[in-house]
Every structure is written in C-alpha cells, then in structure tokens.
Amino acid sequence: MEKLGQLVQSLAIIIIITTFLELLVPNSKMRRYIQLVLGLFIIVMILNPVLDFLDGSKNLDYFSWADSGGRVQLETILAQGKKISEENRKEAVEIYGKNLEKQMAALIGLIPGIEKAEVKVKLKSGDPFYSADSIEEVIVEAQATGEGKREVVSPVKPVEIKEKKSADDGEFENLKSRILTSLSDFFGIDRELIKVNIKNP
C-alpha cells in the first residue's frame, strides 16, 4: 500500500512538472516531444510495479489495497492528489495570466505615442489554458504620451476647440487600431476580444 501511495504521489508530481514545462515551451514540435517523453516516463513508472509483481516479489503489497481499509486509504491518497493537482493548476493559470499581461503591456509600450499601458487578461476555464484559444477577454488601459500635443500648441482660440478635439479623437483611434493589430498579430487573439481605452496624458 505504501508503494502504491508513492506511485500516485510520483504521478501527481510528474503531471505538475508537465504542466509547467508546457507553460514554458511555446506551441511547437518541441512541446509534442516533451509530452511524448513524459508520457513514456509515466508508462515506465506504472509498469515497474507490474513487472515486480510478475517477478513474484511482494505480491501481497500490491493486493493489500483490496480490503476495505486499503480502499479507504487509496481513496484518501487519490483525493489528496487531485486536490494538489487542482491547486497547482490554479497557480499555473494565475502565473500564465500575469505573464501574458506583462508581455502585452510591454508590447503596447513600444508603440509610438503610448507612454504606458495596463492590461487585464481573463482566461477561459478548462484545458488547455496556455493557448490563444484560452483567452476570453483582454482589457487595455493605455495612456498617450502627449508629445505631439506640445508641438502643436498655439494661442487659445475658441473656434479651434472642436478641431483640436477631433484631431485628438483621430489620433486615439489610430493608436487604438495599432494596439489591436499588435496584440492580434503577436498573440493570435481575435480583435473582437480586445477592449482598448486610451487616456489623455
């Protein structure tokens, strides 16, 4: 029973490691290779106890879970393993979301005319959570630099207020379009999922 518990714990650890490795590796053939290697490793771990049993070593250790006490202990171990897996998955999702927000904010900050940006990413529930399809919504709060405005400052004239406002609106629409294009092209996100709000400097 003790070996069975160790096996379940080892499998849980491997699943957690697999999740983080898939997070770190981009969508490519390398991810499939890692999944294949880890899958083979899990199969070997499962087969080891079976091979030991076929060799006739400590057969009773592998069947002791069949009694009522063993079943209860097995269910407890499985429940604990599931709980640990869920907690680690939630943590992995949170880390992935935060990293996405930082990457998007940095990318937006490279756009001329943008001083800084804050990004909030909402992910869908379920697997996988590390692809573009897992993104449910992206909210961008960007602040314009205002450099262009200082260059075109002129004596205040009431007649020019509407014209200046129209020029600002046109510039903001241009910045918004560039933000949408950058995020959509770089991260593969549908433009309709991205909401952009640009603030005055």
GROMACS .gro file of C-alpha atoms in nm:
model
  201
    1MET     CA    1   0.000   0.000   0.000
    2GLU     CA    2   0.290   0.230   0.078
    3LYS     CA    3   0.437   0.174  -0.269
    4LEU     CA    4   0.100   0.245  -0.427
    5GLY     CA    5   0.085   0.574  -0.238
    6GLN     CA    6   0.435   0.664  -0.355
    7LEU     CA    7   0.336   0.579  -0.713
    8VAL     CA    8   0.031   0.808  -0.700
    9GLN     CA    9   0.236   1.091  -0.549
   10SER     CA   10   0.506   1.048  -0.813
   11LEU     CA   11   0.247   1.060  -1.091
   12ALA     CA   12   0.099   1.378  -0.942
   13ILE     CA   13   0.444   1.540  -0.933
   14ILE     CA   14   0.511   1.441  -1.297
   15ILE     CA   15   0.177   1.588  -1.407
   16ILE     CA   16   0.261   1.915  -1.228
   17ILE     CA   17   0.606   1.928  -1.389
   18THR     CA   18   0.449   1.855  -1.730
   19THR     CA   19   0.207   2.146  -1.684
   20PHE     CA   20   0.486   2.394  -1.605
   21LEU     CA   21   0.706   2.266  -1.890
   22GLU     CA   22   0.420   2.313  -2.136
   23LEU     CA   23   0.381   2.665  -1.999
   24LEU     CA   24   0.744   2.748  -2.065
   25VAL     CA   25   0.768   2.588  -2.409
   26PRO     CA   26   0.586   2.773  -2.693
   27ASN     CA   27   0.349   2.597  -2.929
   28SER     CA   28   0.588   2.397  -3.143
   29LYS     CA   29   0.717   2.049  -3.218
   30MET     CA   30   0.926   2.073  -2.900
   31ARG     CA   31   0.609   2.067  -2.687
   32ARG     CA   32   0.494   1.746  -2.855
   33TYR     CA   33   0.836   1.593  -2.799
   34ILE     CA   34   0.824   1.683  -2.428
   35GLN     CA   35   0.473   1.537  -2.398
   36LEU     CA   36   0.592   1.216  -2.566
   37VAL     CA   37   0.895   1.178  -2.339
   38LEU     CA   38   0.698   1.248  -2.021
   39GLY     CA   39   0.423   1.011  -2.137
   40LEU     CA   40   0.677   0.732  -2.183
   41PHE     CA   41   0.822   0.812  -1.842
   42ILE     CA   42   0.477   0.776  -1.681
   43ILE     CA   43   0.422   0.443  -1.857
   44VAL     CA   44   0.756   0.314  -1.727
   45MET     CA   45   0.665   0.419  -1.372
   46ILE     CA   46   0.333   0.234  -1.396
   47LEU     CA   47   0.491  -0.077  -1.547
   48ASN     CA   48   0.763  -0.108  -1.282
   49PRO     CA   49   0.526  -0.232  -1.006
   50VAL     CA   50   0.362  -0.469  -1.255
   51LEU     CA   51   0.698  -0.615  -1.352
   52ASP     CA   52   0.791  -0.655  -0.985
   53PHE     CA   53   0.466  -0.838  -0.931
   54LEU     CA   54   0.531  -1.073  -1.224
   55ASP     CA   55   0.871  -1.149  -1.073
   56GLY     CA   56   0.690  -1.269  -0.765
   57SER     CA   57   0.828  -1.006  -0.529
   58LYS     CA   58   0.595  -0.894  -0.252
   59ASN     CA   59   0.271  -0.982  -0.427
   60LEU     CA   60   0.064  -0.907  -0.121
   61ASP     CA   61   0.186  -0.548  -0.110
   62TYR     CA   62   0.008  -0.482  -0.439
   63PHE     CA   63  -0.316  -0.653  -0.343
   64SER     CA   64  -0.344  -0.523   0.011
   65TRP     CA   65  -0.548  -0.227  -0.118
   66ALA     CA   66  -0.832  -0.469  -0.197
   67ASP     CA   67  -0.953  -0.482   0.164
   68SER     CA   68  -1.181  -0.210   0.297
   69GLY     CA   69  -0.908  -0.029   0.487
   70GLY     CA   70  -0.687  -0.028   0.180
   71ARG     CA   71  -0.964   0.113  -0.036
   72VAL     CA   72  -1.023   0.397   0.208
   73GLN     CA   73  -0.653   0.477   0.216
   74LEU     CA   74  -0.634   0.466  -0.164
   75GLU     CA   75  -0.934   0.698  -0.198
   76THR     CA   76  -0.772   0.937   0.051
   77ILE     CA   77  -0.447   0.940  -0.144
   78LEU     CA   78  -0.628   0.995  -0.474
   79ALA     CA   79  -0.836   1.276  -0.324
   80GLN     CA   80  -0.523   1.445  -0.189
   81GLY     CA   81  -0.350   1.404  -0.524
   82LYS     CA   82  -0.649   1.558  -0.705
   83LYS     CA   83  -0.660   1.848  -0.460
   84ILE     CA   84  -0.287   1.916  -0.504
   85SER     CA   85  -0.324   1.896  -0.881
   86GLU     CA   86  -0.614   2.146  -0.881
   87GLU     CA   87  -0.427   2.389  -0.655
   88ASN     CA   88  -0.119   2.375  -0.875
   89ARG     CA   89  -0.329   2.418  -1.188
   90LYS     CA   90  -0.492   2.731  -1.044
   91GLU     CA   91  -0.150   2.867  -0.955
   92ALA     CA   92  -0.020   2.785  -1.304
   93VAL     CA   93  -0.319   2.961  -1.465
   94GLU     CA   94  -0.260   3.268  -1.248
   95ILE     CA   95   0.111   3.277  -1.337
   96TYR     CA   96   0.033   3.234  -1.707
   97GLY     CA   97  -0.224   3.516  -1.696
   98LYS     CA   98   0.015   3.753  -1.517
   99ASN     CA   99   0.293   3.678  -1.765
  100LEU     CA  100   0.057   3.744  -2.055
  101GLU     CA  101  -0.044   4.078  -1.904
  102LYS     CA  102   0.319   4.184  -1.863
  103GLN     CA  103   0.412   4.078  -2.216
  104MET     CA  104   0.115   4.259  -2.368
  105ALA     CA  105   0.180   4.576  -2.167
  106ALA     CA  106   0.546   4.573  -2.276
  107LEU     CA  107   0.447   4.526  -2.641
  108ILE     CA  108   0.196   4.812  -2.627
  109GLY     CA  109   0.458   5.034  -2.462
  110LEU     CA  110   0.674   5.001  -2.774
  111ILE     CA  111   0.408   5.168  -2.988
  112PRO     CA  112   0.498   5.535  -3.062
  113GLY     CA  113   0.251   5.765  -2.892
  114ILE     CA  114   0.188   5.534  -2.595
  115GLU     CA  115   0.353   5.625  -2.264
  116LYS     CA  116   0.240   5.323  -2.063
  117ALA     CA  117  -0.031   5.058  -2.053
  118GLU     CA  118  -0.204   4.829  -1.807
  119VAL     CA  119  -0.352   4.501  -1.930
  120LYS     CA  120  -0.601   4.262  -1.771
  121VAL     CA  121  -0.640   3.915  -1.922
  122LYS     CA  122  -0.938   3.692  -1.850
  123LEU     CA  123  -0.885   3.322  -1.926
  124LYS     CA  124  -1.148   3.060  -2.000
  125SER     CA  125  -1.193   2.774  -1.756
  126GLY     CA  126  -1.080   2.431  -1.871
  127ASP     CA  127  -0.783   2.288  -2.058
  128PRO     CA  128  -0.563   2.384  -2.222
  129PHE     CA  129  -0.512   2.726  -2.067
  130TYR     CA  130  -0.181   2.808  -2.236
  131SER     CA  131  -0.303   2.881  -2.590
  132ALA     CA  132  -0.461   3.181  -2.761
  133ASP     CA  133  -0.795   2.998  -2.764
  134SER     CA  134  -0.799   3.007  -2.383
  135ILE     CA  135  -0.818   3.388  -2.376
  136GLU     CA  136  -1.171   3.510  -2.313
  137GLU     CA  137  -1.111   3.884  -2.289
  138VAL     CA  138  -0.828   4.139  -2.290
  139ILE     CA  139  -0.880   4.485  -2.140
  140VAL     CA  140  -0.620   4.752  -2.219
  141GLU     CA  141  -0.590   5.084  -2.036
  142ALA     CA  142  -0.330   5.290  -2.225
  143GLN     CA  143  -0.203   5.642  -2.170
  144ALA     CA  144  -0.095   5.860  -2.462
  145THR     CA  145   0.238   6.040  -2.440
  146GLY     CA  146   0.106   6.382  -2.541
  147GLU     CA  147   0.433   6.470  -2.716
  148GLY     CA  148   0.254   6.566  -3.033
  149LYS     CA  149   0.019   6.797  -2.844
  150ARG     CA  150   0.303   7.006  -2.705
  151GLU     CA  151   0.439   7.060  -3.053
  152VAL     CA  152   0.113   7.194  -3.192
  153VAL     CA  153   0.018   7.419  -2.900
  154SER     CA  154  -0.096   7.759  -3.021
  155PRO     CA  155  -0.269   8.061  -2.863
  156VAL     CA  156  -0.610   7.964  -2.732
  157LYS     CA  157  -0.888   8.031  -2.978
  158PRO     CA  158  -1.245   7.927  -2.900
  159VAL     CA  159  -1.305   7.837  -3.264
  160GLU     CA  160  -1.026   7.577  -3.260
  161ILE     CA  161  -1.155   7.373  -2.965
  162LYS     CA  162  -1.371   7.141  -3.174
  163GLU     CA  163  -1.096   7.098  -3.432
  164LYS     CA  164  -0.843   7.004  -3.164
  165LYS     CA  165  -1.085   6.756  -3.012
  166SER     CA  166  -1.144   6.595  -3.350
  167ALA     CA  167  -0.769   6.571  -3.406
  168ASP     CA  168  -0.724   6.406  -3.066
  169ASP     CA  169  -1.003   6.160  -3.138
  170GLY     CA  170  -0.847   6.073  -3.471
  171GLU     CA  171  -0.506   6.017  -3.310
  172PHE     CA  172  -0.657   5.799  -3.037
  173GLU     CA  173  -0.840   5.589  -3.296
  174ASN     CA  174  -0.512   5.543  -3.479
  175LEU     CA  175  -0.337   5.433  -3.157
  176LYS     CA  176  -0.625   5.201  -3.073
  177SER     CA  177  -0.602   5.038  -3.416
  178ARG     CA  178  -0.226   4.988  -3.376
  179ILE     CA  179  -0.276   4.829  -3.033
  180LEU     CA  180  -0.541   4.592  -3.167
  181THR     CA  181  -0.322   4.494  -3.461
  182SER     CA  182  -0.013   4.437  -3.244
  183LEU     CA  183  -0.191   4.214  -2.990
  184SER     CA  184  -0.387   4.025  -3.254
  185ASP     CA  185  -0.084   3.954  -3.474
  186PHE     CA  186   0.166   3.878  -3.197
  187PHE     CA  187  -0.053   3.666  -2.968
  188GLY     CA  188  -0.303   3.532  -3.221
  189ILE     CA  189  -0.602   3.685  -3.041
  190ASP     CA  190  -0.932   3.771  -3.209
  191ARG     CA  191  -0.957   4.152  -3.228
  192GLU     CA  192  -1.316   4.134  -3.101
  193LEU     CA  193  -1.189   4.001  -2.767
  194ILE     CA  194  -0.969   4.308  -2.710
  195LYS     CA  195  -1.109   4.622  -2.547
  196VAL     CA  196  -0.889   4.933  -2.559
  197ASN     CA  197  -0.930   5.257  -2.367
  198ILE     CA  198  -0.680   5.538  -2.430
  199LYS     CA  199  -0.647   5.816  -2.175
  200ASN     CA  200  -0.521   6.170  -2.221
  201PRO     CA  201  -0.168   6.235  -2.090
   0.00000   0.00000   0.00000
